[in-house]
Amino acid sequence: MDRTQVMVRRLGDGEHVRVGEVLARERGVFTVRWNDDGTEESLRLDHRNLLVTEGTLASSP
């Protein structure tokens, strides 16, 4: 079973995150649609933007 790749962006406060669906990837640039407001953005992986497999993240109690 293939799982969708999602992008997770850690926000500045270190507590909150944004999650978005990866729509495309070309030469290390990812096009992401953010789940919270539906906006699309092109970005690269870095210390704030992480690529993960959907369903593999667990929330803290």
XYZ file of N, CA and C in Angstrom, residues 7-40:
102
model
N 4.081 17.299 3.800
C 5.087 18.226 4.277
C 4.640 18.726 5.641
N 5.562 18.781 6.572
C 5.291 19.319 7.896
C 6.195 20.515 8.096
N 5.615 21.650 8.472
C 6.397 22.858 8.746
C 6.272 23.168 10.232
N 7.422 23.201 10.893
C 7.438 23.610 12.291
C 7.388 25.129 12.339
N 6.463 25.653 13.107
C 6.329 27.095 13.227
C 7.294 27.630 14.279
N 7.482 28.913 14.317
C 8.486 29.555 15.161
C 8.386 29.281 16.639
N 7.185 29.015 17.144
C 7.044 28.799 18.582
C 7.491 27.407 19.005
N 7.791 26.545 18.043
C 8.271 25.204 18.353
C 7.191 24.228 18.768
N 5.975 24.709 18.951
C 4.890 23.855 19.399
C 3.935 23.478 18.277
N 3.618 24.426 17.432
C 2.620 24.211 16.388
C 3.276 23.813 15.071
N 2.516 23.076 14.275
C 2.994 22.654 12.959
C 1.901 22.894 11.928
N 2.324 23.008 10.676
C 1.409 23.012 9.536
C 1.662 21.728 8.779
N 0.610 21.150 8.248
C 0.717 19.921 7.467
C 0.079 20.181 6.114
N 0.735 19.701 5.064
C 0.193 19.889 3.736
C 0.509 18.718 2.829
N -0.314 18.549 1.821
C -0.148 17.486 0.836
C 0.890 17.903 -0.210
N 1.806 17.006 -0.503
C 2.789 17.257 -1.557
C 2.110 16.983 -2.897
N 2.020 18.011 -3.716
C 1.365 17.889 -5.019
C 2.345 17.518 -6.118
N 3.594 18.010 -5.993
C 4.600 17.755 -7.025
C 5.981 17.962 -6.429
N 6.970 17.358 -7.118
C 8.365 17.531 -6.731
C 9.189 17.614 -8.006
N 9.982 18.676 -8.101
C 10.837 18.839 -9.265
C 12.143 19.483 -8.842
N 13.240 18.750 -9.071
C 14.579 19.242 -8.749
C 14.709 19.747 -7.315
N 14.136 19.006 -6.385
C 14.254 19.351 -4.974
C 13.307 20.421 -4.492
N 12.423 20.905 -5.367
C 11.424 21.886 -4.969
C 10.073 21.182 -4.902
N 9.414 21.302 -3.766
C 8.136 20.644 -3.529
C 7.011 21.666 -3.644
N 5.933 21.286 -4.331
C 4.718 22.095 -4.337
C 3.786 21.465 -3.318
N 3.362 22.278 -2.356
C 2.571 21.789 -1.224
C 1.261 22.563 -1.141
N 0.171 21.854 -0.854
C -1.108 22.498 -0.536
C -1.329 22.304 0.964
N -1.346 23.421 1.695
C -1.499 23.372 3.150
C -2.932 23.014 3.525
N -3.066 22.100 4.483
C -4.384 21.615 4.902
C -5.188 22.664 5.663
N -4.511 23.590 6.348
C -5.241 24.532 7.202
C -5.981 25.616 6.419
N -5.425 26.065 5.289
C -6.100 27.139 4.549
C -6.158 26.920 3.034
N -5.622 25.805 2.554
C -5.719 25.471 1.135
C -4.758 26.202 0.217
N -3.886 27.044 0.779
C -2.927 27.749 -0.062
C -1.868 26.783 -0.570
N -1.296 27.114 -1.721
C -0.221 26.311 -2.298
C 1.075 27.107 -2.243
